[in-house]
CSV table of C-alpha atoms and ligand atoms in Angstrom, one decimal:
chain,number,residue,atom,x,y,z
U,1,UNK,CA,-16.8,10.0,53.2
U,2,UNK,CA,-15.0,11.5,50.3
U,3,UNK,CA,-11.3,11.0,50.5
U,4,UNK,CA,-8.1,11.5,48.4
U,5,UNK,CA,-5.0,9.3,49.1
U,6,UNK,CA,-1.8,11.0,48.1
U,7,UNK,CA,1.6,9.4,48.4
U,8,UNK,CA,4.7,8.3,46.4
U,9,UNK,CA,4.5,5.3,44.1
U,10,UNK,CA,4.5,2.2,46.3
U,11,UNK,CA,3.4,4.0,49.5
U,12,UNK,CA,0.4,1.8,49.8
U,13,UNK,CA,-2.4,3.9,48.2
U,14,UNK,CA,-3.9,0.9,46.4
U,15,UNK,CA,-3.6,-1.4,49.3
U,16,UNK,CA,-5.2,1.0,51.7
U,17,UNK,CA,-7.9,2.2,49.2
U,18,UNK,CA,-9.0,-1.4,48.8
U,19,UNK,CA,-9.3,-1.9,52.6
U,20,UNK,CA,-11.2,1.4,52.9
U,21,UNK,CA,-13.6,0.4,50.2
U,22,UNK,CA,-14.2,-3.0,51.8
U,23,UNK,CA,-14.6,-1.7,55.4
U,24,UNK,CA,-16.5,1.5,54.7
U,25,UNK,CA,-18.2,0.8,51.4
U,26,UNK,CA,-16.4,3.6,49.5
U,27,UNK,CA,-16.0,3.4,45.8
U,28,UNK,CA,-12.3,2.8,45.0
U,29,UNK,CA,-11.2,4.9,42.1
U,30,UNK,CA,-7.6,4.1,41.1
U,31,UNK,CA,-6.5,5.9,37.9
U,32,UNK,CA,-3.4,3.6,37.6
U,33,UNK,CA,-5.6,0.5,37.6
U,34,UNK,CA,-8.0,2.0,35.1
U,35,UNK,CA,-5.2,3.1,32.8
U,36,UNK,CA,-3.5,-0.4,33.0
U,37,UNK,CA,-6.8,-2.0,32.1
U,38,UNK,CA,-7.3,0.4,29.1
U,39,UNK,CA,-3.7,-0.5,28.0
U,40,UNK,CA,-4.4,-4.2,28.3
U,41,UNK,CA,-7.6,-3.9,26.3
U,42,UNK,CA,-6.0,-1.6,23.7
U,43,UNK,CA,-8.8,1.0,23.9
U,44,UNK,CA,-8.1,4.4,22.2
U,45,UNK,CA,-7.3,5.9,25.6
U,46,UNK,CA,-5.1,2.9,26.5
U,47,UNK,CA,-3.1,3.2,23.2
U,48,UNK,CA,-2.5,6.9,24.0
U,49,UNK,CA,-1.6,6.2,27.7
U,50,UNK,CA,0.7,3.1,27.1
U,51,UNK,CA,4.1,4.8,26.4
U,52,UNK,CA,3.6,7.1,29.5
U,53,UNK,CA,2.5,4.3,31.8
U,54,UNK,CA,5.3,1.9,30.8
U,55,UNK,CA,8.0,4.5,31.2
U,56,UNK,CA,6.7,5.9,34.5
U,57,UNK,CA,5.7,9.3,33.2
U,58,UNK,CA,2.4,11.0,33.9
U,59,UNK,CA,-0.3,10.5,31.3
U,60,UNK,CA,-1.5,13.9,29.9
U,61,UNK,CA,-3.9,15.7,32.3
U,62,UNK,CA,-6.7,16.0,29.7
U,63,UNK,CA,-6.9,12.3,29.2
U,64,UNK,CA,-7.0,11.5,32.9
U,65,UNK,CA,-9.4,14.4,33.7
U,66,UNK,CA,-11.8,13.3,31.1
U,67,UNK,CA,-11.7,9.7,32.4
U,68,UNK,CA,-12.6,10.9,35.9
U,69,UNK,CA,-15.2,13.5,34.8
U,70,UNK,CA,-16.9,10.9,32.7
U,71,UNK,CA,-17.3,8.5,35.7
U,72,UNK,CA,-18.8,11.3,37.8
U,73,UNK,CA,-21.3,12.3,35.0
U,74,UNK,CA,-22.9,8.9,34.9
U,75,UNK,CA,-26.2,8.2,36.7
U,76,UNK,CA,-24.4,5.8,39.1
U,77,UNK,CA,-21.7,8.3,40.0
U,78,UNK,CA,-20.0,7.6,43.4
U,79,UNK,CA,-21.1,9.8,46.3
U,80,UNK,CA,-18.7,8.2,48.7
U,81,UNK,CA,-15.3,7.4,47.4
U,82,UNK,CA,-11.5,7.0,47.9
U,83,UNK,CA,-9.4,8.4,45.1
U,84,UNK,CA,-6.1,6.5,44.6
U,85,UNK,CA,-3.6,8.2,42.4
U,86,UNK,CA,-5.7,11.2,41.3
U,87,UNK,CA,-5.4,14.1,41.3
U,88,UNK,CA,-1.6,14.3,40.9
U,89,UNK,CA,-1.1,17.8,39.4
U,90,UNK,CA,-2.6,21.2,40.0
U,91,UNK,CA,-4.4,21.0,36.7
U,92,UNK,CA,-6.0,17.7,37.8
U,93,UNK,CA,-6.9,19.1,41.2
U,94,UNK,CA,-8.6,22.1,39.5
U,95,UNK,CA,-10.5,19.8,37.1
U,96,UNK,CA,-11.6,17.5,40.0
U,97,UNK,CA,-12.7,20.4,42.0
U,98,UNK,CA,-15.0,21.6,39.2
U,99,UNK,CA,-16.4,18.0,38.7
U,100,UNK,CA,-17.2,17.8,42.5
U,101,UNK,CA,-18.8,21.3,42.5
U,102,UNK,CA,-21.0,20.3,39.6
U,103,UNK,CA,-22.2,17.3,41.6
U,104,UNK,CA,-22.5,19.3,44.9
U,105,UNK,CA,-20.0,17.1,46.6
U,106,UNK,CA,-17.4,18.3,49.1
U,107,UNK,CA,-14.1,16.6,49.9
U,108,UNK,CA,-13.7,15.5,53.6
U,109,UNK,CA,-10.1,14.5,53.8
U,110,UNK,CA,-6.8,14.4,51.9
U,111,UNK,CA,-4.5,11.7,53.4
U,112,UNK,CA,-0.8,11.9,52.6
U,113,UNK,CA,1.1,8.7,53.1
U,114,UNK,CA,4.7,9.4,54.2
U,115,UNK,CA,7.2,6.7,53.1
U,116,UNK,CA,11.0,7.3,52.5
U,117,UNK,CA,12.3,6.8,48.9
U,118,UNK,CA,14.6,3.9,49.8
U,119,UNK,CA,11.7,2.0,51.4
U,120,UNK,CA,9.7,2.6,48.2
U,121,UNK,CA,12.4,1.1,46.0
U,122,UNK,CA,12.5,-2.0,48.4
U,123,UNK,CA,8.7,-2.4,48.3
U,124,UNK,CA,8.2,-2.1,44.6
U,125,UNK,CA,10.9,-4.6,43.7
U,126,UNK,CA,8.9,-7.2,45.7
U,127,UNK,CA,5.5,-6.2,44.4
U,128,UNK,CA,3.5,-8.7,42.3
U,129,UNK,CA,0.0,-8.2,41.0
U,130,UNK,CA,-2.8,-10.2,39.4
U,131,UNK,CA,-3.4,-9.1,35.8
U,132,UNK,CA,-6.9,-10.6,36.0
U,133,UNK,CA,-8.5,-9.3,39.2
U,134,UNK,CA,-5.8,-6.6,40.1
U,135,UNK,CA,-5.1,-8.0,43.6
U,136,UNK,CA,-1.7,-6.8,44.8
U,137,UNK,CA,0.9,-8.8,46.8
U,138,UNK,CA,4.4,-8.4,48.1
U,139,UNK,CA,6.8,-11.4,48.2
U,140,UNK,CA,7.8,-10.6,51.8
U,141,UNK,CA,5.2,-8.2,53.3
U,142,UNK,CA,2.0,-9.6,51.8
U,143,UNK,CA,2.7,-13.0,50.2
U,144,UNK,CA,0.0,-15.0,48.5
U,145,UNK,CA,-0.8,-18.4,50.1
U,146,UNK,CA,0.9,-20.2,47.1
U,147,UNK,CA,3.9,-18.5,45.7
U,148,UNK,CA,3.2,-16.8,42.4
U,149,UNK,CA,-0.6,-17.5,42.4
U,150,UNK,CA,-3.4,-15.1,43.1
U,151,UNK,CA,-5.4,-16.0,46.3
U,152,UNK,CA,-8.5,-14.5,44.9
U,153,UNK,CA,-8.8,-15.9,41.4
U,154,UNK,CA,-5.9,-18.4,40.9
U,155,UNK,CA,-4.2,-16.6,38.1
U,156,UNK,CA,-0.4,-16.4,37.8
U,157,UNK,CA,1.0,-13.2,39.4
U,158,UNK,CA,3.2,-10.8,37.4
U,159,UNK,CA,5.6,-7.9,38.0
U,160,UNK,CA,4.5,-4.5,36.7
U,161,UNK,CA,6.7,-3.2,33.9
U,162,UNK,CA,7.1,0.2,35.7
U,163,UNK,CA,8.4,-1.5,38.9
U,164,UNK,CA,12.0,-1.8,37.6
U,165,UNK,CA,14.4,0.2,39.8
U,166,UNK,CA,15.3,2.9,37.2
U,167,UNK,CA,11.6,3.5,36.3
U,168,UNK,CA,10.7,3.6,40.0
U,169,UNK,CA,13.3,6.3,40.7
U,170,UNK,CA,11.9,8.3,37.8
U,171,UNK,CA,8.4,8.0,39.1
U,172,UNK,CA,9.6,9.2,42.6
U,173,UNK,CA,11.2,12.2,41.0
U,174,UNK,CA,8.0,13.1,39.1
U,175,UNK,CA,6.0,12.7,42.4
U,176,UNK,CA,8.2,15.0,44.3
U,177,UNK,CA,8.2,17.6,41.5
U,178,UNK,CA,4.4,17.8,41.4
U,179,UNK,CA,3.6,17.3,45.0
U,180,UNK,CA,4.6,20.6,46.6
U,181,UNK,CA,2.1,22.7,44.6
U,182,UNK,CA,-0.6,20.0,44.9
U,183,UNK,CA,-0.3,19.8,48.7
U,184,UNK,CA,-0.1,23.5,49.2
U,185,UNK,CA,-3.5,23.8,47.6
U,186,UNK,CA,-5.1,21.2,49.9
U,187,UNK,CA,-3.2,22.6,52.9
U,188,UNK,CA,-4.9,25.9,52.2
U,189,UNK,CA,-8.3,24.1,52.2
U,190,UNK,CA,-7.3,22.6,55.6
U,191,UNK,CA,-8.0,19.1,54.3
U,192,UNK,CA,-4.5,17.5,54.7
U,193,UNK,CA,-3.8,14.7,57.2
U,194,UNK,CA,-0.3,13.2,57.2
U,195,UNK,CA,0.0,9.5,58.1
U,196,UNK,CA,3.2,7.5,58.6
U,197,UNK,CA,3.0,4.9,55.9
U,198,UNK,CA,5.7,2.7,57.3
U,199,UNK,CA,4.7,-0.3,59.4
U,200,UNK,CA,2.2,-3.2,59.2
U,201,UNK,CA,-0.6,-2.6,56.6
U,202,UNK,CA,-3.3,-2.9,59.3
U,203,UNK,CA,-1.6,-0.3,61.5
U,204,UNK,CA,-1.4,2.2,58.7
U,205,UNK,CA,-5.1,1.5,57.9
U,206,UNK,CA,-6.1,2.2,61.6
U,207,UNK,CA,-4.2,5.5,61.4
U,208,UNK,CA,-6.0,6.6,58.3
U,209,UNK,CA,-9.4,5.7,59.8
U,210,UNK,CA,-8.5,7.6,62.9
U,211,UNK,CA,-7.3,10.9,61.2
U,212,UNK,CA,-10.4,10.8,58.9
U,213,UNK,CA,-12.7,10.1,61.9
U,214,UNK,CA,-14.1,6.9,60.3
U,215,UNK,CA,-15.4,4.4,62.8
L,301,AP5,P1,-0.4,4.0,39.8
L,301,AP5,O1,-0.8,2.7,39.6
L,301,AP5,O2,-1.3,5.0,40.4
L,301,AP5,O3,1.0,4.0,40.5
L,301,AP5,P2,1.7,4.8,41.6
L,301,AP5,O4,1.0,6.1,42.1
L,301,AP5,O5,3.0,5.0,41.2
L,301,AP5,O6,1.4,3.9,42.8
L,301,AP5,P3,1.6,2.4,42.9
L,301,AP5,O7,0.4,1.7,42.3
L,301,AP5,O8,2.9,2.0,42.3
L,301,AP5,O9,1.7,2.2,44.5
L,301,AP5,P4,0.6,2.3,45.6
L,301,AP5,O10,0.9,3.6,46.4
L,301,AP5,O11,-0.8,2.0,45.1
L,301,AP5,O12,1.2,1.1,46.5
L,301,AP5,P5,0.6,-0.4,46.7
L,301,AP5,O13,-0.6,-0.4,47.6
L,301,AP5,O14,0.5,-1.1,45.4
L,301,AP5,O15,0.0,4.7,38.4
L,301,AP5,C1,0.8,4.1,37.4
L,301,AP5,C2,1.0,4.9,36.2
L,301,AP5,O16,-0.2,5.3,35.6
L,301,AP5,C3,1.7,6.3,36.5
L,301,AP5,O17,3.1,6.2,36.6
L,301,AP5,C4,1.2,7.1,35.3
L,301,AP5,O18,1.9,6.8,34.2
L,301,AP5,C5,-0.2,6.7,35.2
L,301,AP5,N1,-1.2,7.5,36.0
L,301,AP5,C6,-1.9,7.0,37.1
L,301,AP5,N2,-2.7,8.0,37.6
L,301,AP5,C7,-2.3,9.1,36.9
L,301,AP5,C8,-2.7,10.5,37.0
L,301,AP5,N3,-3.6,10.9,37.9
L,301,AP5,N4,-2.2,11.4,36.1
L,301,AP5,C9,-1.3,11.0,35.2
L,301,AP5,N5,-0.9,9.7,35.0
L,301,AP5,C10,-1.4,8.8,35.9
L,301,AP5,O19,1.8,-1.0,47.5
L,301,AP5,C11,3.1,-1.2,46.9
L,301,AP5,C12,3.7,-2.5,47.4
L,301,AP5,O20,4.0,-2.4,48.8
L,301,AP5,C13,2.8,-3.7,47.3
L,301,AP5,O21,3.5,-4.9,47.0
L,301,AP5,C14,2.1,-3.8,48.7
L,301,AP5,O22,1.7,-5.2,49.0
L,301,AP5,C15,3.3,-3.3,49.6
L,301,AP5,N6,2.8,-2.6,50.8
L,301,AP5,C16,1.7,-1.8,50.9
L,301,AP5,N7,1.7,-1.3,52.1
L,301,AP5,C17,2.7,-1.8,52.8
L,301,AP5,C18,3.2,-1.6,54.1
L,301,AP5,N8,2.6,-0.8,55.0
L,301,AP5,N9,4.4,-2.2,54.5
L,301,AP5,C19,5.0,-3.0,53.6
L,301,AP5,N10,4.6,-3.2,52.3
L,301,AP5,C20,3.5,-2.6,51.9
């Protein structure tokens, strides 16, 4: 199964991609996670990406495209994957298309998670994440067993810098600006499946598995 998850910031792409990867053995490819790790390690790509990531703007297409293409050029390239947060622009979609064609891989499904903007603002203000193992929580909807501590590795949880309300609203605006053209392209390829992203995490997961015919 080769799948792209599209949705506004905070719509649950990361949460669902992790579940899909655990249940169906898909490689989870989250460009936001990879960029945040590069920023944390101060790699050359991380230094370039840092001002964009912290202010909620999109990192330049060339940088993200090269990061993805590089992963697919390696000997252990993923054959079955879930893309979380990539592609986000038409230029990224064109680049990804070319990468997949070079590897003789077809996309099976583009799942669009539908979540209203006000729900997004509510969700992101309560999100916490583990800087060590990247596990994601929500103080109300998915709390850790001990407040403020990661269930998986015991590290202290933190709030993402770009989850402040003003930055979230900017990220939403950027999402809506880019999304129309991106979705038109995937609609034309008859790959788009829309899923209501509001409701319990496991219910949303079941709907994704259903529309992609994964059992
Ligand atoms: P990225 O990390 O990809 O951020 P995003 O797309 O804005 O998405 P989020 O990670 O904020 O949310 P999500 O949809 O994964 O939701 P989650 O599962 O965490 O990108 C960050 C930045 O990196 C970008 O702004 C940009 O600068 C850069 N970047 C990344 N990719 C790029 C690209 N391709 N091109 C250019 N720049 C790029 O859930 C959110 C919260 O809600 C959590 O607390 C979760 O527990 C909770 N939750 C999840 N599902 C539910 C539910 N059903 N009900 C209630 N709560 C829920």
